[in-house]
Coordinates of C-alpha atoms and ligand atoms in Angstrom, one line a residue:
X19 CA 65.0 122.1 96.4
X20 CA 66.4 119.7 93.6
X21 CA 63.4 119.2 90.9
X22 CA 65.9 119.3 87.8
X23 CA 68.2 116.4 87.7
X24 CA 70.8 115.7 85.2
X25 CA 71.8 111.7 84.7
X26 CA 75.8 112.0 83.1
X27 CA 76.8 108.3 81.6
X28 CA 73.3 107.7 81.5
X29 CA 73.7 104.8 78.9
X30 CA 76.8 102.9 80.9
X31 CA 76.6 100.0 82.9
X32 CA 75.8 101.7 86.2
X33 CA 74.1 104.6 84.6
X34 CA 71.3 102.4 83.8
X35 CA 70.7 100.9 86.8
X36 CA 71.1 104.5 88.2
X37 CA 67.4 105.1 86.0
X38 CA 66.0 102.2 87.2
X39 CA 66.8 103.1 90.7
X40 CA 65.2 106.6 90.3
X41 CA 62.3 105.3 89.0
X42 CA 62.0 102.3 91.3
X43 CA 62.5 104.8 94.2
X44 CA 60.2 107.9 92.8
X45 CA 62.8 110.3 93.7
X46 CA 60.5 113.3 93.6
X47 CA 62.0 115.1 91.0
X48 CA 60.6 117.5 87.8
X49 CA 62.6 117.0 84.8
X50 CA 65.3 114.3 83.9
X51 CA 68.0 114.6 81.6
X52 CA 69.8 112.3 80.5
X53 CA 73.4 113.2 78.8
X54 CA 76.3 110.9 77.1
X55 CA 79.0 111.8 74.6
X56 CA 78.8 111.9 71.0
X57 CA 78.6 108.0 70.6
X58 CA 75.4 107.8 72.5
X59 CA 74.0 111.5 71.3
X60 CA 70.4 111.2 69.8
X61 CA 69.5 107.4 71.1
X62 CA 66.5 106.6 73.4
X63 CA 66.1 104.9 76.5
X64 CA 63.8 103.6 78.7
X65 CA 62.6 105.3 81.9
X66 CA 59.8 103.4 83.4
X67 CA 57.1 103.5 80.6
X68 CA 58.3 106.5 78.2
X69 CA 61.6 106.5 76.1
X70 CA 64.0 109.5 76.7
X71 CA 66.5 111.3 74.2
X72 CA 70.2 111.2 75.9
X73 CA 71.8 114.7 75.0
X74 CA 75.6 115.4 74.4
X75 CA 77.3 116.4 77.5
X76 CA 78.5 119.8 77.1
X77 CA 78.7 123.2 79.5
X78 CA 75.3 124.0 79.1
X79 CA 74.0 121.0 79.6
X80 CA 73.7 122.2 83.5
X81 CA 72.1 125.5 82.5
X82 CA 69.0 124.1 83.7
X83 CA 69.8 121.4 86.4
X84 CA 70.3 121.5 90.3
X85 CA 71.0 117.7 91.0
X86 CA 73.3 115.9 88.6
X87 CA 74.0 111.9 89.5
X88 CA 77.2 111.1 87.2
X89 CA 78.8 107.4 86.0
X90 CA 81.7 108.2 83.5
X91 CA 85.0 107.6 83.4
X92 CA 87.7 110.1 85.7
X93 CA 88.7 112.3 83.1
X94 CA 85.1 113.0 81.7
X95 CA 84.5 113.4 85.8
X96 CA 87.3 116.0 86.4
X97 CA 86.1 117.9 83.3
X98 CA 82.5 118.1 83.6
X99 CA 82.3 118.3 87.7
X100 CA 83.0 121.9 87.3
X101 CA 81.1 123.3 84.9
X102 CA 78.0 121.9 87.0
X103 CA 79.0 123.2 90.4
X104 CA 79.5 126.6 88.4
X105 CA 76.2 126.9 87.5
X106 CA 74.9 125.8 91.1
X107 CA 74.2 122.4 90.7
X108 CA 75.1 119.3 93.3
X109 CA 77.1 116.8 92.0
X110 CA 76.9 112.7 93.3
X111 CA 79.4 111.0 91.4
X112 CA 80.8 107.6 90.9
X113 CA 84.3 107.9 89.0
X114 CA 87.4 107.5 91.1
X115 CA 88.5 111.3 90.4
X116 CA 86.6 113.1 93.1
X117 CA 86.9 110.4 95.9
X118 CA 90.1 111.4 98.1
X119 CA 89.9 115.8 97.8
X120 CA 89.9 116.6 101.1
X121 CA 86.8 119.1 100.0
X122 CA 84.7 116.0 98.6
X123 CA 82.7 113.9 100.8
X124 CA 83.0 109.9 100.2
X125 CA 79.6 108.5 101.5
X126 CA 77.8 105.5 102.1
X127 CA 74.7 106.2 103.6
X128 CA 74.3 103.7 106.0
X129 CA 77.9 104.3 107.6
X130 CA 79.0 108.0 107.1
X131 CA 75.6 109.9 106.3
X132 CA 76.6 113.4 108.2
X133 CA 79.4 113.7 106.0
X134 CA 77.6 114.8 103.0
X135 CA 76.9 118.0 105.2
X136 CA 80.4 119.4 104.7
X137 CA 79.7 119.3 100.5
X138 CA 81.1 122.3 98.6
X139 CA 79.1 120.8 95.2
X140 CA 80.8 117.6 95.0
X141 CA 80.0 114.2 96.9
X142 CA 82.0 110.8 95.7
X143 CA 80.0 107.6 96.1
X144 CA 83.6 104.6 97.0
X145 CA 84.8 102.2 94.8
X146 CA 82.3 99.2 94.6
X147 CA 84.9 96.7 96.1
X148 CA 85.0 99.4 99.1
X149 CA 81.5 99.9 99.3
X150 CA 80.8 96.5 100.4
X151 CA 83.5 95.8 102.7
X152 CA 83.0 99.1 104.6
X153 CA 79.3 98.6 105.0
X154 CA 80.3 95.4 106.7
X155 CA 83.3 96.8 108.8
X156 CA 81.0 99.8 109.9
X157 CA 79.1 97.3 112.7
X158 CA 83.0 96.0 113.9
X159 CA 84.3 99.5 113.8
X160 CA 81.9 101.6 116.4
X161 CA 81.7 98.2 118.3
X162 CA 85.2 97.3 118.5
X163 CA 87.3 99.5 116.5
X164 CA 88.7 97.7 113.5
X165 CA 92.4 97.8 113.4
X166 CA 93.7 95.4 110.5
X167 CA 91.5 94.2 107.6
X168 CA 93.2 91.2 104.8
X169 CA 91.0 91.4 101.9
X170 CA 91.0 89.5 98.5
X171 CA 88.6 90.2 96.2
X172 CA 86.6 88.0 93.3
X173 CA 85.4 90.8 91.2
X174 CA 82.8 90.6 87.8
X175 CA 83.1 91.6 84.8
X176 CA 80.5 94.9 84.7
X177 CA 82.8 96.1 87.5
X178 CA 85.2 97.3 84.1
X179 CA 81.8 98.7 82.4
X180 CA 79.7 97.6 79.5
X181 CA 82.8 96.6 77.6
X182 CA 84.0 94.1 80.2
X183 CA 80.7 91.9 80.4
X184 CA 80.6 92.1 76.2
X185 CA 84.7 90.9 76.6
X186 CA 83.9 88.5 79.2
X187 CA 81.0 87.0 76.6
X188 CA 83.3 87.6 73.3
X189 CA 85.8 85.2 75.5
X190 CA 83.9 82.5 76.9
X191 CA 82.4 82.2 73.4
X192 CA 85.7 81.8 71.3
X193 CA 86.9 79.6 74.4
X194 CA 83.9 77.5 74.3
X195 CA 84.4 77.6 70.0
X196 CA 87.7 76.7 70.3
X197 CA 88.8 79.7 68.3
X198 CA 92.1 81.5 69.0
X199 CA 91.3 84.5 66.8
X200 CA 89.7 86.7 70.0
X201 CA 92.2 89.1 71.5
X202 CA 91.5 90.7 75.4
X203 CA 91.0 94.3 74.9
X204 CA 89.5 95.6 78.5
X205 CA 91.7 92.9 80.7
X206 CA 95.3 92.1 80.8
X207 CA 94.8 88.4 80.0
X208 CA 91.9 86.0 78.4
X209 CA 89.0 86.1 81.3
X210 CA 87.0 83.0 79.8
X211 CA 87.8 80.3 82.5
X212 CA 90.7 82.2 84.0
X213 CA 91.3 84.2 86.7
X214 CA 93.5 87.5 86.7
X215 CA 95.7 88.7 90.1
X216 CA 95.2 92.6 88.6
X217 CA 92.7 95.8 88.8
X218 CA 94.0 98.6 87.4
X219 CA 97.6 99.7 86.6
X220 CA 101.0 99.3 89.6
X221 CA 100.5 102.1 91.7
X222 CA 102.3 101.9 95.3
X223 CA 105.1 99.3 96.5
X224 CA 103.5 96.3 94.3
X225 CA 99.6 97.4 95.2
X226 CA 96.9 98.2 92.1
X227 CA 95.0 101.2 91.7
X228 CA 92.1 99.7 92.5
X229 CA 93.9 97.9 95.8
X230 CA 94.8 101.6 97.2
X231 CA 91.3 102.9 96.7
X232 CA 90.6 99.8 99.3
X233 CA 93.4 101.1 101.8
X234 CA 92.5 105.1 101.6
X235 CA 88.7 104.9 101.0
X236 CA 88.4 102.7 103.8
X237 CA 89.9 104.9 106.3
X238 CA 88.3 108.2 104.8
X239 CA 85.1 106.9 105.0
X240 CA 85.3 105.2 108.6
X241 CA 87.4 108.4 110.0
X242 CA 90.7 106.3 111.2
X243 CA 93.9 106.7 109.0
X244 CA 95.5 104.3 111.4
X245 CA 92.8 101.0 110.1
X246 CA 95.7 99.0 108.1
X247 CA 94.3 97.4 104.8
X248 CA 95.9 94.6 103.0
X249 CA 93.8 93.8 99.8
X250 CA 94.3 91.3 96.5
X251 CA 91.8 92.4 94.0
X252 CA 91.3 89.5 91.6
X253 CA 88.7 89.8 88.3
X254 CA 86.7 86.8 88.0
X255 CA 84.7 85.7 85.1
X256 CA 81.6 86.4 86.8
X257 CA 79.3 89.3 84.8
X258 CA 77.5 90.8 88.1
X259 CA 78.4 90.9 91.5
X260 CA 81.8 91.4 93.4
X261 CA 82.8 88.5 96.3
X262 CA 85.4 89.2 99.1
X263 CA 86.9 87.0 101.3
X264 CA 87.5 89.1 104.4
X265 CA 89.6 89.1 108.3
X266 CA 89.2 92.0 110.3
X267 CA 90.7 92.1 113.6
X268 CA 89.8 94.8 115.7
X269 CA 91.1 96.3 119.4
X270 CA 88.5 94.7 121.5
X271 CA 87.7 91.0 121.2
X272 CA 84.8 90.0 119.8
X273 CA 82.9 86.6 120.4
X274 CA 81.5 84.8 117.3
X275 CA 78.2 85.8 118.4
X276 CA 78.2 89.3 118.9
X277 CA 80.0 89.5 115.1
X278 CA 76.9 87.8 113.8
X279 CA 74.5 90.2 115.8
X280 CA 76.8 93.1 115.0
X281 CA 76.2 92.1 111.1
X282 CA 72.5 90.9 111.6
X283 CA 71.4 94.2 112.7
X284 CA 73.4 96.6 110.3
X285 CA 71.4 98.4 107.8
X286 CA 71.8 97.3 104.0
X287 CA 73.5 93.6 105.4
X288 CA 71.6 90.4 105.0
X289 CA 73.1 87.3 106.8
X290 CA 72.6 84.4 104.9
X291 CA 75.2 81.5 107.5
X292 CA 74.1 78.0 107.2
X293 CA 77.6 76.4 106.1
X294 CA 75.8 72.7 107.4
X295 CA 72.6 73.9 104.4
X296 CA 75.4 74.8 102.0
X297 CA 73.5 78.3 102.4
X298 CA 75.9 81.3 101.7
X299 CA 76.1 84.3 99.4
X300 CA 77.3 83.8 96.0
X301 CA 77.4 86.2 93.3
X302 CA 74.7 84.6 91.3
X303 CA 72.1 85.0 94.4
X304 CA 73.2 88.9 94.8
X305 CA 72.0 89.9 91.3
X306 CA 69.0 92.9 91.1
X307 CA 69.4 93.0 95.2
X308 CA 70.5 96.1 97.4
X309 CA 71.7 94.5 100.2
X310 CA 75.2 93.1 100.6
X311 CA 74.9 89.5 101.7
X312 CA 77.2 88.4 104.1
X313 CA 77.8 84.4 105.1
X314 CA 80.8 82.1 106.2
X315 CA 81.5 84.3 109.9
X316 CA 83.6 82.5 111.8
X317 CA 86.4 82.9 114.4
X318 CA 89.9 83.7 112.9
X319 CA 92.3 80.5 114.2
X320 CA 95.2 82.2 113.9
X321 CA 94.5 85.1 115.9
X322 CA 92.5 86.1 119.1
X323 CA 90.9 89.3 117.8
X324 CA 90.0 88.4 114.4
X325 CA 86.5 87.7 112.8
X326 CA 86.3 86.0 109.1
X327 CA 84.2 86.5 106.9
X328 CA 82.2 86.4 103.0
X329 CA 80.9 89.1 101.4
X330 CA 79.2 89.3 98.2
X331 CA 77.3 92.6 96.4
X332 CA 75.9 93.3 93.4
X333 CA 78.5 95.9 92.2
X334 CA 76.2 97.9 89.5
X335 CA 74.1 98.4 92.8
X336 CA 74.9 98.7 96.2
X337 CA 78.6 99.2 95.0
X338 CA 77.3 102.2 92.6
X339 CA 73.8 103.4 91.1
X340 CA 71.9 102.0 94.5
X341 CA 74.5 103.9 96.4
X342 CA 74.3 107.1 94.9
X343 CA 70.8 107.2 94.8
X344 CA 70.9 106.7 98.9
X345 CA 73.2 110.0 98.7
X346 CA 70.5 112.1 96.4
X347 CA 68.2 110.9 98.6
X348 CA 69.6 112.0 101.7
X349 CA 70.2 115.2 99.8
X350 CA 66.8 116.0 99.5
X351 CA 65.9 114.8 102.7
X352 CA 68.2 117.3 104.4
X353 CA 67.2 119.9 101.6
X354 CA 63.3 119.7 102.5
X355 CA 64.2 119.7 106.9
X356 CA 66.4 123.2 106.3
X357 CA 63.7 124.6 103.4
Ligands
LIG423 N1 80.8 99.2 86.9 C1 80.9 99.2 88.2 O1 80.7 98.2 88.9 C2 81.2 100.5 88.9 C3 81.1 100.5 90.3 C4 81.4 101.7 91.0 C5 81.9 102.8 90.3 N2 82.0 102.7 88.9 C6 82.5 103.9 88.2 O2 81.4 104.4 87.5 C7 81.9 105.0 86.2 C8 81.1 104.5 85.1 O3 81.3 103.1 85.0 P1 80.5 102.1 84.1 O4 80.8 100.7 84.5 O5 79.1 102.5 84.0 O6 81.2 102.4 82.6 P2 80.6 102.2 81.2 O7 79.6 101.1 81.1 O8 81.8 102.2 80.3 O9 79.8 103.6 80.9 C9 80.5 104.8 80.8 C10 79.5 105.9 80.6 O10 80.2 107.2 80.5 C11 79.8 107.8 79.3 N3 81.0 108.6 78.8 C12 82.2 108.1 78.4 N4 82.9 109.1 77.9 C13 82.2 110.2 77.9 C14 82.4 111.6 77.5 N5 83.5 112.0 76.9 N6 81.3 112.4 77.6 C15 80.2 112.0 78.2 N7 79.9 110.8 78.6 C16 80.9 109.9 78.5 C17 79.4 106.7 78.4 O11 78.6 107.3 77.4 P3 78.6 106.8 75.8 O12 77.5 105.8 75.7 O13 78.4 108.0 75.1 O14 80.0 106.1 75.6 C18 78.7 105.8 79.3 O15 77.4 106.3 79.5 C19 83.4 104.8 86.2 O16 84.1 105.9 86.7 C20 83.5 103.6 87.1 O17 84.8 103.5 87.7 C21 81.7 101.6 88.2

């Protein structure tokens, strides 16, 4: 049974949402704590109608806890993961540290839900730009078998935390103030007005780190090291909600309107396709939702087995907190069917 859960990175930008999504959800649970470092220590936040103390993160911390739902960065990740699954507790976490260990899971709920069977104490919720583009491959893949995805990516400002929307306001501020005395901090370059062509640091043959969690997540999750990936991850001034711009071709053909019935019917997709209406996803209209809208499907014209396609998700959702509250969720699903 999980009654004692433990929010880590409870104050960050996901780990808010994570709150509201336990609350919104009524995940049956006993006691809640919430725990942060030393900056955060002694504040108070809001969980549905009462205010909660957030607690230093420390080893004992988990003394007490079987279900821990965790949003910090890798390092606090790797350090902490541990000294949880030591003291018996389950582990869903968000940070890029857990993701690709052969002995962690990587689970999206609606595509990959057995996997979270073969946990040894750790489950890894993907990257939020691979979150959103899986859940939309999924429907090609056991239909058709995806075998070549070209991806570029529009992705917001929350996607680097609560210090990239603050630098994305700081920017568009002095930009709008004509000032010259703000300096970028979180991104390489000024994001007011601009776009930039990097996420994360060089980390294979010219690809970001953030472009090779697309490429290996993808794969882990949907079971076929032989799907080839070829992603552009681009950060947009936009403060919520990731876009991708997205061709998949797969073995067998597919008609244009079996794609849009494959993506109609998959769980967690809305269709929004009315190019003629000017009616498509944008990253304005994905804010506060679960789903991850999809519009624009149409035929690829330069090749016979490729479908193209737009994709937009809110990335503090779906792409993280809504996500790994699915996986607690199935957690103590499967905990009450085998108690
Ligand atoms: N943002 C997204 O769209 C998104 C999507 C998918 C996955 N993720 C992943 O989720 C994780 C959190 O991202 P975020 O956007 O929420 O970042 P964030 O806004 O910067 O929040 C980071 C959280 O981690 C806590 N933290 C940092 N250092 C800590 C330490 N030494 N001990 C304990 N707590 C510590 C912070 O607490 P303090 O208040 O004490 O600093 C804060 O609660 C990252 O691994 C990120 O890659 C993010």
């Amino acid at each position: 049974m999980f009654e004692n859960l433990a929010v880590v990175g409870a104050t960050g930008a996901v780990g808010r949402i994570v709150l509201e999504q336990i609350h919104a959800r009524q995940l049956p649970i006993k006691n809640l704590k919430l725990l942060a470092s030393s900056r955060s220590a002694g504040t108070r936040i809001k969980f549905g109608d009462c205010l909660k103390t957030v607690e230093l993160l420390r080893p004992e911390s988990f003394d007490d806890v079987d279900l821990v739902i965790a949003s910090t960065p890798d390092e606090v990740s790797a350090e902490f993961a541990p000294w949880a699954t030591a003291r018996g507790a389950v582990v869903v976490d968000e940070s890029g540290f857990w993701r690709m260990d052969a002995k962690v899971p990587l689970v999206i709920p609606e595509v990959n839900p057995a996997a979270i069977q073969q946990h040894q104490g750790i489950i890894a919720s993907p990257n939020c730009s691979t979150t959103q583009m899986v859940l939309a491959l999924a429907p090609f893949h056991r239909a058709a078998r995806v075998r070549r995805v070209v991806v570029s990516t529009y992705q917001a400002t929350s996607g680097a935390g609560l210090a990239g929307s603050a630098e994305l306001e700081q920017m568009t501020n002095a930009a709008l103030d004509k000032r010259t005395d703000a300096v970028p901090r979180v991104f390489q370059h000024d994001i007011a007005f601009n776009l930039i062509p990097q996420i994360g640091s060089e980390k294979y043959e010219g690809y970001t780190s953030e472009e090779m969690k697309m490429v290996e997540e993808t794969r882990k999750i949907l079971g076929d090291a032989t799907i080839q990936v070829c992603p552009t991850c681009v950060r947009v001034p936009v403060m919520i909600g990731h876009s991708e711009s997205i061709l998949v071709e797969t073995e067998q053909p597919l008609s244009l309107t079996e794609a849009r019935q494959l993506l109609s019917q998959a769980d967690g997709i809305t269709v929004i396709d009315e190019l003629s209406q000017s009616r498509y996803p944008t990253p304005v209209n994905c804010v506060g939702s679960d789903q991850v809208l999809v519009g624009r499907i149409r035929k690829d014209l330069s090749s016979p087995n490729g479908i193209a396609f737009w994709c937009v998700s809110d990335n503090l959702r779906k792409g993280a907190a809504t996500n790994a509250v699915q996986i607690a969720e199935l957690l103590l699903t499967q905990t009450q069917v085998t108690a």
